[in-house]
PDB file of C-alpha atoms (C1' of nucleotides) in Angstrom:
ATOM      1  CA  UNK E1045       0.000   0.000   0.000  1.00  0.00           C
ATOM      2  CA  UNK E1046       1.221   3.432  -0.804  1.00  0.00           C
ATOM      3  CA  UNK E1047      -1.515   5.390   0.924  1.00  0.00           C
ATOM      4  CA  UNK E1048      -0.046   7.422   3.689  1.00  0.00           C
ATOM      5  CA  UNK E1049      -0.504  10.575   5.607  1.00  0.00           C
ATOM      6  CA  UNK E1050       1.482  13.669   5.014  1.00  0.00           C
ATOM      7  CA  UNK E1051       4.636  13.576   7.057  1.00  0.00           C
ATOM      8  CA  UNK E1052       4.103  15.209  10.387  1.00  0.00           C
ATOM      9  CA  UNK E1053       0.587  16.291   9.527  1.00  0.00           C
ATOM     10  CA  UNK E1054      -2.671  14.699  10.530  1.00  0.00           C
ATOM     11  CA  UNK E1055      -4.726  15.509   7.497  1.00  0.00           C
ATOM     12  CA  UNK E1056      -4.806  13.011   4.686  1.00  0.00           C
ATOM     13  CA  UNK E1057      -4.250  14.570   1.259  1.00  0.00           C
ATOM     14  CA  UNK E1058      -6.153  12.367  -1.146  1.00  0.00           C
ATOM     15  CA  UNK E1059      -5.275  14.175  -4.339  1.00  0.00           C
ATOM     16  CA  UNK E1060      -1.613  13.510  -3.788  1.00  0.00           C
ATOM     17  CA  UNK E1061      -1.873   9.896  -4.869  1.00  0.00           C
ATOM     18  CA  UNK E1062      -4.813  10.133  -7.195  1.00  0.00           C
ATOM     19  CA  UNK E1063      -4.109   8.043 -10.292  1.00  0.00           C
ATOM     20  CA  UNK E1064      -3.334  10.250 -13.264  1.00  0.00           C
ATOM     21  CA  UNK E1065      -4.304   7.799 -15.952  1.00  0.00           C
ATOM     22  CA  UNK E1066      -6.828   5.074 -16.455  1.00  0.00           C
ATOM     23  CA  UNK E1067      -4.011   2.562 -16.750  1.00  0.00           C
ATOM     24  CA  UNK E1068      -2.548   3.675 -13.451  1.00  0.00           C
ATOM     25  CA  UNK E1069      -5.898   3.282 -11.717  1.00  0.00           C
ATOM     26  CA  UNK E1070      -6.572  -0.144 -13.177  1.00  0.00           C
ATOM     27  CA  UNK E1071      -3.060  -1.291 -12.356  1.00  0.00           C
ATOM     28  CA  UNK E1072      -3.526  -0.123  -8.791  1.00  0.00           C
ATOM     29  CA  UNK E1073      -6.860  -1.907  -8.558  1.00  0.00           C
ATOM     30  CA  UNK E1074      -5.327  -5.110  -9.875  1.00  0.00           C
ATOM     31  CA  UNK E1075      -2.532  -4.851  -7.345  1.00  0.00           C
ATOM     32  CA  UNK E1076      -5.177  -4.987  -4.620  1.00  0.00           C
ATOM     33  CA  UNK E1077      -6.990  -8.020  -6.041  1.00  0.00           C
ATOM     34  CA  UNK E1078      -6.895 -10.749  -3.420  1.00  0.00           C
ATOM     35  CA  UNK E1079      -5.972  -8.373  -0.630  1.00  0.00           C
ATOM     36  CA  UNK E1080      -8.019  -8.661   2.567  1.00  0.00           C
ATOM     37  CA  UNK E1081      -9.772  -5.578   3.918  1.00  0.00           C
ATOM     38  CA  UNK E1082      -7.504  -5.751   6.963  1.00  0.00           C
ATOM     39  CA  UNK E1083      -4.568  -4.868   4.756  1.00  0.00           C
ATOM     40  CA  UNK E1084      -6.267  -1.766   3.387  1.00  0.00           C
ATOM     41  CA  UNK E1085      -7.486  -0.736   6.824  1.00  0.00           C
ATOM     42  CA  UNK E1086      -4.051  -1.113   8.363  1.00  0.00           C
ATOM     43  CA  UNK E1087      -2.462   0.936   5.595  1.00  0.00           C
ATOM     44  CA  UNK E1088      -4.954   3.694   6.301  1.00  0.00           C
ATOM     45  CA  UNK E1089      -4.744   3.387  10.068  1.00  0.00           C
ATOM     46  CA  UNK E1090      -8.436   2.540  10.328  1.00  0.00           C
ATOM     47  CA  UNK E1091     -10.298   0.404  12.840  1.00  0.00           C
ATOM     48  CA  UNK E1092     -12.327  -2.398  11.319  1.00  0.00           C
ATOM     49  CA  UNK E1093     -15.991  -2.266  12.348  1.00  0.00           C
ATOM     50  CA  UNK E1094     -17.348  -5.415  13.995  1.00  0.00           C
ATOM     51  CA  UNK E1095     -20.476  -5.133  11.925  1.00  0.00           C
ATOM     52  CA  UNK E1096     -21.545  -3.206   8.846  1.00  0.00           C
ATOM     53  CA  UNK E1097     -24.996  -2.532  10.267  1.00  0.00           C
ATOM     54  CA  UNK E1098     -23.918   0.940  11.273  1.00  0.00           C
ATOM     55  CA  UNK E1099     -21.102   1.195   8.761  1.00  0.00           C
ATOM     56  CA  UNK E1100     -22.780   0.365   5.473  1.00  0.00           C
ATOM     57  CA  UNK E1101     -20.522   2.594   3.434  1.00  0.00           C
ATOM     58  CA  UNK E1102     -17.306   1.583   5.149  1.00  0.00           C
ATOM     59  CA  UNK E1103     -16.038  -0.890   2.580  1.00  0.00           C
ATOM     60  CA  UNK E1104     -16.733   1.468  -0.288  1.00  0.00           C
ATOM     61  CA  UNK E1105     -14.880   4.316   1.349  1.00  0.00           C
ATOM     62  CA  UNK E1106     -11.994   2.070   2.307  1.00  0.00           C
ATOM     63  CA  UNK E1107     -11.507   0.985  -1.295  1.00  0.00           C
ATOM     64  CA  UNK E1108     -11.940   4.541  -2.541  1.00  0.00           C
ATOM     65  CA  UNK E1109      -9.067   5.738  -0.456  1.00  0.00           C
ATOM     66  CA  UNK E1110      -6.925   2.729  -1.223  1.00  0.00           C
ATOM     67  CA  UNK E1111      -7.245   3.608  -4.892  1.00  0.00           C
ATOM     68  CA  UNK E1112      -6.549   7.287  -4.322  1.00  0.00           C
ATOM     69  CA  UNK E1113     -10.028   8.680  -4.914  1.00  0.00           C
ATOM     70  CA  UNK E1114     -10.895  11.941  -3.289  1.00  0.00           C
ATOM     71  CA  UNK E1115     -13.409  11.173  -0.567  1.00  0.00           C
ATOM     72  CA  UNK E1116     -15.627  14.141  -1.151  1.00  0.00           C
ATOM     73  CA  UNK E1117     -19.378  14.026  -1.269  1.00  0.00           C
ATOM     74  CA  UNK E1118     -19.704  15.914  -4.492  1.00  0.00           C
ATOM     75  CA  UNK E1119     -21.934  15.146  -7.438  1.00  0.00           C
ATOM     76  CA  UNK E1120     -18.923  14.191  -9.505  1.00  0.00           C
ATOM     77  CA  UNK E1121     -17.136  10.983 -10.480  1.00  0.00           C
ATOM     78  CA  UNK E1122     -14.812   9.546  -7.855  1.00  0.00           C
ATOM     79  CA  UNK E1123     -11.919  10.056 -10.217  1.00  0.00           C
ATOM     80  CA  UNK E1124     -12.886  13.414 -11.596  1.00  0.00           C
ATOM     81  CA  UNK E1125      -9.983  13.845 -14.000  1.00  0.00           C
ATOM     82  CA  UNK E1126     -10.507  10.392 -15.434  1.00  0.00           C
ATOM     83  CA  UNK E1127     -14.286  10.569 -15.477  1.00  0.00           C
ATOM     84  CA  UNK E1128     -14.470   7.231 -13.685  1.00  0.00           C
ATOM     85  CA  UNK E1129     -16.986   6.205 -11.049  1.00  0.00           C
ATOM     86  CA  UNK E1130     -15.932   3.594  -8.470  1.00  0.00           C
ATOM     87  CA  UNK E1131     -18.381   0.986  -7.245  1.00  0.00           C
ATOM     88  CA  UNK E1132     -17.587  -1.812  -4.835  1.00  0.00           C
ATOM     89  CA  UNK E1133     -19.786  -4.859  -5.333  1.00  0.00           C
ATOM     90  CA  UNK E1134     -20.497  -7.248  -2.458  1.00  0.00           C
ATOM     91  CA  UNK E1135     -20.228 -10.756  -3.868  1.00  0.00           C
ATOM     92  CA  UNK E1136     -20.952 -14.277  -2.633  1.00  0.00           C
ATOM     93  CA  UNK E1137     -18.537 -17.205  -2.798  1.00  0.00           C
ATOM     94  CA  UNK E1138     -19.210 -17.631  -6.506  1.00  0.00           C
ATOM     95  CA  UNK E1139     -18.421 -14.021  -7.241  1.00  0.00           C
ATOM     96  CA  UNK E1140     -22.075 -13.155  -7.792  1.00  0.00           C
ATOM     97  CA  UNK E1141     -23.335  -9.774  -6.556  1.00  0.00           C
ATOM     98  CA  UNK E1142     -25.352 -10.013  -3.356  1.00  0.00           C
ATOM     99  CA  UNK E1143     -26.852  -6.593  -3.732  1.00  0.00           C
ATOM    100  CA  UNK E1144     -28.083  -4.149  -6.324  1.00  0.00           C
ATOM    101  CA  UNK E1145     -25.938  -1.110  -7.062  1.00  0.00           C
ATOM    102  CA  UNK E1146     -27.145   2.371  -6.267  1.00  0.00           C
ATOM    103  CA  UNK E1147     -26.764   4.687  -9.255  1.00  0.00           C
ATOM    104  CA  UNK E1148     -28.398   7.988  -8.458  1.00  0.00           C
ATOM    105  CA  UNK E1149     -31.229   9.579  -6.620  1.00  0.00           C
ATOM    106  CA  UNK E1150     -34.218  10.725  -8.634  1.00  0.00           C
ATOM    107  CA  UNK E1151     -35.176  14.357  -8.754  1.00  0.00           C
ATOM    108  CA  UNK E1152     -38.864  13.507  -8.578  1.00  0.00           C
ATOM    109  CA  UNK E1153     -39.788  17.149  -8.707  1.00  0.00           C
ATOM    110  CA  UNK E1154     -37.827  18.107 -11.768  1.00  0.00           C
ATOM    111  CA  UNK E1155     -37.393  15.099 -13.964  1.00  0.00           C
ATOM    112  CA  UNK E1156     -39.850  16.475 -16.486  1.00  0.00           C
ATOM    113  CA  UNK E1157     -37.284  18.092 -18.758  1.00  0.00           C
ATOM    114  CA  UNK E1158     -34.846  15.202 -18.505  1.00  0.00           C
ATOM    115  CA  UNK E1159     -34.051  12.747 -21.263  1.00  0.00           C
ATOM    116  CA  UNK E1160     -31.898   9.629 -21.334  1.00  0.00           C
ATOM    117  CA  UNK E1161     -29.182  11.531 -23.148  1.00  0.00           C
ATOM    118  CA  UNK E1162     -28.936  14.100 -20.372  1.00  0.00           C
ATOM    119  CA  UNK E1163     -29.835  11.798 -17.511  1.00  0.00           C
ATOM    120  CA  UNK E1164     -27.717  11.386 -14.416  1.00  0.00           C
ATOM    121  CA  UNK E1165     -27.968   7.631 -14.816  1.00  0.00           C
ATOM    122  CA  UNK E1166     -26.333   7.713 -18.240  1.00  0.00           C
ATOM    123  CA  UNK E1167     -23.652  10.067 -17.024  1.00  0.00           C
ATOM    124  CA  UNK E1168     -22.891   7.992 -13.940  1.00  0.00           C
ATOM    125  CA  UNK E1169     -22.683   4.748 -15.859  1.00  0.00           C
ATOM    126  CA  UNK E1170     -20.568   6.089 -18.704  1.00  0.00           C
ATOM    127  CA  UNK E1171     -17.424   4.654 -17.137  1.00  0.00           C
ATOM    128  CA  UNK E1172     -17.379   2.593 -13.963  1.00  0.00           C
ATOM    129  CA  UNK E1173     -14.662   0.699 -12.138  1.00  0.00           C
ATOM    130  CA  UNK E1174     -16.314  -2.246 -10.400  1.00  0.00           C
ATOM    131  CA  UNK E1175     -14.367  -3.763  -7.534  1.00  0.00           C
ATOM    132  CA  UNK E1176     -15.898  -6.972  -6.150  1.00  0.00           C
ATOM    133  CA  UNK E1177     -15.523  -7.549  -2.424  1.00  0.00           C
ATOM    134  CA  UNK E1178     -16.279 -10.776  -0.617  1.00  0.00           C
ATOM    135  CA  UNK E1179     -19.419 -10.398   1.470  1.00  0.00           C
ATOM    136  CA  UNK E1180     -20.182 -13.842   2.849  1.00  0.00           C
ATOM    137  CA  UNK E1181     -21.518 -13.318   6.378  1.00  0.00           C
ATOM    138  CA  UNK E1182     -19.376 -16.225   7.554  1.00  0.00           C
ATOM    139  CA  UNK E1183     -16.182 -14.418   6.572  1.00  0.00           C
ATOM    140  CA  UNK E1184     -14.972 -11.918   9.176  1.00  0.00           C
ATOM    141  CA  UNK E1185     -14.917  -8.428   7.711  1.00  0.00           C
ATOM    142  CA  UNK E1186     -11.151  -8.181   8.147  1.00  0.00           C
ATOM    143  CA  UNK E1187     -10.615 -11.313   6.069  1.00  0.00           C
ATOM    144  CA  UNK E1188     -12.858 -10.393   3.173  1.00  0.00           C
ATOM    145  CA  UNK E1189     -10.831 -10.007  -0.011  1.00  0.00           C
ATOM    146  CA  UNK E1190     -11.033  -7.727  -3.005  1.00  0.00           C
ATOM    147  CA  UNK E1191     -11.701  -9.374  -6.344  1.00  0.00           C
ATOM    148  CA  UNK E1192     -10.486  -8.604  -9.826  1.00  0.00           C
ATOM    149  CA  UNK E1193     -11.502  -5.109 -10.924  1.00  0.00           C
ATOM    150  CA  UNK E1194     -13.553  -4.459 -14.039  1.00  0.00           C
ATOM    151  CA  UNK E1195     -13.418  -1.150 -15.846  1.00  0.00           C
ATOM    152  CA  UNK E1196     -16.698  -0.964 -17.696  1.00  0.00           C
ATOM    153  CA  UNK E1197     -18.590   1.200 -20.132  1.00  0.00           C
ATOM    154  CA  UNK E1198     -21.973   0.131 -21.467  1.00  0.00           C
ATOM    155  CA  UNK E1199     -21.856  -1.766 -24.753  1.00  0.00           C
ATOM    156  CA  UNK E1200     -24.364  -0.697 -27.375  1.00  0.00           C
ATOM    157  CA  UNK E1201     -26.659  -3.494 -26.323  1.00  0.00           C
ATOM    158  CA  UNK E1202     -26.332  -2.657 -22.656  1.00  0.00           C
ATOM    159  CA  UNK E1203     -26.974   1.024 -23.235  1.00  0.00           C
ATOM    160  CA  UNK E1204     -30.014   0.108 -25.280  1.00  0.00           C
ATOM    161  CA  UNK E1205     -31.414  -1.910 -22.377  1.00  0.00           C
ATOM    162  CA  UNK E1206     -30.568   0.784 -19.855  1.00  0.00           C
ATOM    163  CA  UNK E1207     -32.179   3.449 -22.002  1.00  0.00           C
ATOM    164  CA  UNK E1208     -35.329   1.398 -22.444  1.00  0.00           C
ATOM    165  CA  UNK E1209     -35.663   0.903 -18.693  1.00  0.00           C
ATOM    166  CA  UNK E1210     -34.853   4.509 -17.939  1.00  0.00           C
ATOM    167  CA  UNK E1211     -37.372   5.828 -20.437  1.00  0.00           C
ATOM    168  CA  UNK E1212     -40.040   3.523 -19.140  1.00  0.00           C
ATOM    169  CA  UNK E1213     -39.429   4.358 -15.471  1.00  0.00           C
ATOM    170  CA  UNK E1214     -38.730   8.039 -15.947  1.00  0.00           C
ATOM    171  CA  UNK E1215     -41.793   8.212 -18.158  1.00  0.00           C
ATOM    172  CA  UNK E1216     -43.985   6.994 -15.326  1.00  0.00           C
ATOM    173  CA  UNK E1217     -42.405   9.478 -12.956  1.00  0.00           C
ATOM    174  CA  UNK E1218     -42.772  12.328 -15.433  1.00  0.00           C
ATOM    175  CA  UNK E1219     -46.426  11.444 -15.766  1.00  0.00           C
ATOM    176  CA  UNK E1220     -46.915  11.603 -12.032  1.00  0.00           C
ATOM    177  CA  UNK E1221     -47.031   7.907 -11.321  1.00  0.00           C
ATOM    178  CA  UNK E1222     -43.892   7.583  -9.208  1.00  0.00           C
ATOM    179  CA  UNK E1223     -45.854   5.953  -6.411  1.00  0.00           C
ATOM    180  CA  UNK E1224     -47.089   3.185  -8.685  1.00  0.00           C
ATOM    181  CA  UNK E1225     -43.542   2.028  -9.418  1.00  0.00           C
ATOM    182  CA  UNK E1226     -42.253  -0.986  -7.527  1.00  0.00           C
ATOM    183  CA  UNK E1227     -38.818  -2.593  -7.625  1.00  0.00           C
ATOM    184  CA  UNK E1228     -40.289  -5.259  -9.896  1.00  0.00           C
ATOM    185  CA  UNK E1229     -40.248  -2.876 -12.846  1.00  0.00           C
ATOM    186  CA  UNK E1230     -37.216  -2.654 -15.075  1.00  0.00           C
ATOM    187  CA  UNK E1231     -35.033  -5.293 -16.656  1.00  0.00           C
ATOM    188  CA  UNK E1232     -31.666  -3.923 -15.595  1.00  0.00           C
ATOM    189  CA  UNK E1233     -32.542  -0.650 -13.867  1.00  0.00           C
ATOM    190  CA  UNK E1234     -34.986  -0.459 -11.001  1.00  0.00           C
ATOM    191  CA  UNK E1235     -36.454   2.246  -8.806  1.00  0.00           C
ATOM    192  CA  UNK E1236     -36.238   1.727  -5.059  1.00  0.00           C
ATOM    193  CA  UNK E1237     -36.407   3.867  -1.925  1.00  0.00           C
ATOM    194  CA  UNK E1238     -33.347   5.939  -1.153  1.00  0.00           C
ATOM    195  CA  UNK E1239     -34.062   7.728   2.076  1.00  0.00           C
ATOM    196  CA  UNK E1240     -33.345   8.013   5.751  1.00  0.00           C
ATOM    197  CA  UNK E1241     -36.387   5.866   6.437  1.00  0.00           C
ATOM    198  CA  UNK E1242     -39.906   5.228   5.165  1.00  0.00           C
ATOM    199  CA  UNK E1243     -41.145   8.471   6.705  1.00  0.00           C
ATOM    200  CA  UNK E1244     -38.840  10.636   4.601  1.00  0.00           C
ATOM    201  CA  UNK E1245     -40.562  12.813   2.031  1.00  0.00           C
ATOM    202  CA  UNK E1246     -39.662  14.839  -1.018  1.00  0.00           C
ATOM    203  CA  UNK E1247     -41.702  17.009  -3.347  1.00  0.00           C
ATOM    204  CA  UNK E1248     -43.177  15.775  -6.592  1.00  0.00           C
ATOM    205  CA  UNK E1249     -46.116  16.495  -8.847  1.00  0.00           C
ATOM    206  CA  UNK E1250     -48.859  13.940  -9.196  1.00  0.00           C
ATOM    207  CA  UNK E1251     -50.697  13.013 -12.382  1.00  0.00           C
ATOM    208  CA  UNK E1252     -52.906  16.081 -12.046  1.00  0.00           C
ATOM    209  CA  UNK E1253     -49.925  18.376 -11.676  1.00  0.00           C
ATOM    210  CA  UNK E1254     -50.629  19.013  -8.026  1.00  0.00           C
ATOM    211  CA  UNK E1255     -47.734  19.344  -5.588  1.00  0.00           C
ATOM    212  CA  UNK E1256     -47.439  16.338  -3.332  1.00  0.00           C
ATOM    213  CA  UNK E1257     -44.931  14.670  -1.053  1.00  0.00           C
ATOM    214  CA  UNK E1258     -43.583  11.173  -1.494  1.00  0.00           C
ATOM    215  CA  UNK E1259     -40.784   8.843  -0.478  1.00  0.00           C
ATOM    216  CA  UNK E1260     -37.448   9.766  -2.111  1.00  0.00           C
ATOM    217  CA  UNK E1261     -36.295   7.111  -4.558  1.00  0.00           C
ATOM    218  CA  UNK E1262     -33.223   6.242  -6.537  1.00  0.00           C
ATOM    219  CA  UNK E1263     -32.170   4.270  -9.587  1.00  0.00           C
ATOM    220  CA  UNK E1264     -30.343   1.011  -8.918  1.00  0.00           C
ATOM    221  CA  UNK E1265     -28.680  -1.544 -11.168  1.00  0.00           C
ATOM    222  CA  UNK E1266     -30.184  -4.974 -10.626  1.00  0.00           C
ATOM    223  CA  UNK E1267     -27.851  -7.585  -9.192  1.00  0.00           C
ATOM    224  CA  UNK E1268     -28.605  -9.755 -12.213  1.00  0.00           C
ATOM    225  CA  UNK E1269     -27.283  -7.010 -14.473  1.00  0.00           C
ATOM    226  CA  UNK E1270     -24.010  -6.538 -12.612  1.00  0.00           C
ATOM    227  CA  UNK E1271     -23.714 -10.310 -12.281  1.00  0.00           C
ATOM    228  CA  UNK E1272     -23.714 -10.588 -16.050  1.00  0.00           C
ATOM    229  CA  UNK E1273     -21.116  -7.845 -16.291  1.00  0.00           C
ATOM    230  CA  UNK E1274     -18.810  -9.641 -13.902  1.00  0.00           C
ATOM    231  CA  UNK E1275     -19.787 -12.973 -15.351  1.00  0.00           C
ATOM    232  CA  UNK E1276     -17.566 -12.896 -18.409  1.00  0.00           C
ATOM    233  CA  UNK E1277     -14.907 -12.060 -15.917  1.00  0.00           C
ATOM    234  CA  UNK E1278     -13.500 -13.837 -12.959  1.00  0.00           C
ATOM    235  CA  UNK E1279     -13.837 -12.198  -9.605  1.00  0.00           C
ATOM    236  CA  UNK E1280     -12.679 -14.655  -7.020  1.00  0.00           C
ATOM    237  CA  UNK E1281     -11.147 -18.092  -6.843  1.00  0.00           C
ATOM    238  CA  UNK E1282     -13.698 -20.862  -6.487  1.00  0.00           C
ATOM    239  CA  UNK E1283     -13.943 -22.469  -3.056  1.00  0.00           C
TER     240      UNK E1283
ATOM    241  C1'  DT I 260     -32.124 -17.969  -2.026  1.00  0.00           C
ATOM    242  C1'  DA I 261     -33.302 -14.022  -4.772  1.00  0.00           C
ATOM    243  C1'  DT I 262     -35.679  -9.879  -4.313  1.00  0.00           C
ATOM    244  C1'  DT I 263     -37.942  -5.838  -2.406  1.00  0.00           C
ATOM    245  C1'  DG I 264     -38.601  -2.246   0.634  1.00  0.00           C
ATOM    246  C1'  DA I 265     -36.255  -0.162   4.634  1.00  0.00           C
ATOM    247  C1'  DT I 266     -32.424   1.564   6.717  1.00  0.00           C
ATOM    248  C1'  DC I 267     -27.451   3.499   8.421  1.00  0.00           C
ATOM    249  C1'  DA I 268     -23.539   7.158   8.511  1.00  0.00           C
ATOM    250  C1'  DT I 269     -21.717  11.567   7.155  1.00  0.00           C
ATOM    251  C1'  DG I 270     -21.236  16.412   5.150  1.00  0.00           C
ATOM    252  C1'  DC I 271     -23.274  20.551   3.559  1.00  0.00           C
TER     253       DC I 271
ATOM    254  C1'  DG M1152     -33.194  17.047   1.819  1.00  0.00           C
ATOM    255  C1'  DC M1153     -29.820  15.431  -1.201  1.00  0.00           C
ATOM    256  C1'  DA M1154     -25.338  14.201  -2.236  1.00  0.00           C
ATOM    257  C1'  DT M1155     -21.694  10.708  -1.030  1.00  0.00           C
ATOM    258  C1'  DG M1156     -20.911   5.542   0.416  1.00  0.00           C
ATOM    259  C1'  DA M1157     -24.004   1.256   0.595  1.00  0.00           C
ATOM    260  C1'  DT M1158     -26.181  -3.208   3.409  1.00  0.00           C
ATOM    261  C1'  DC M1159     -29.938  -4.975   6.263  1.00  0.00           C
ATOM    262  C1'  DA M1160     -33.757  -7.895   6.916  1.00  0.00           C
ATOM    263  C1'  DA M1161     -38.378  -9.478   5.967  1.00  0.00           C
ATOM    264  C1'  DT M1162     -40.770 -11.823   2.408  1.00  0.00           C
ATOM    265  C1'  DA M1163     -41.862 -14.051  -1.932  1.00  0.00           C
TER     266       DA M1163
END
DNA sequence: TATTGATCATGC
DNA sequence: GCATGATCAATA
């Protein structure tokens, strides 16, 4: 690991080791393939949580920093200069994703003027570095290993499928039917809650154009979709 | 066991 | 509330 803190100073300077090229980033990611989370945590001087219940974003942030991403909460790609978004994927013993992948929240109130071409989903998914991470409950968090990284951009076929789902789902939202959408809809994209809890509310306009409040939602990639992406790949050694 | 709906932490 | 980072946990 080359992550370190500035000599004599307490503040970590993320930009200092930010990969300058795509090749550099991918090479770095490959160098971490097989490494247990304990190794990354130790290099960063971090305590390993006993449970992820109250640390759901911990693994993602750990990998971000290990790869030199700037840990800001800005609406920009993790690797801004490279235009690359980083996503860690929790996988089972076969290397199959255990969870869907959050893509973006949905501006329920102002999606009307949006199109697939200008959508946040398309922008976010333009270039993604997927890093699988073991997530079997039986494996202690410290021992969970990183898998082989996959730098991905949608193929024509994949973008076609994503666009179809987006247009279908966004169309319903634009027409005021956000509340009729369940996670069952969508072949590769789905709409699910993205909120503090089920009581959270955000503004939207119903089918009659009246201002209403509803549960904030986000776009997610189905686990079956990311499984297929990683499928042609190899993520982890078989047991 | 795969999936859906709910939930957790943090910064601004 | 919305952006970042996601996983939990009940149910189909």
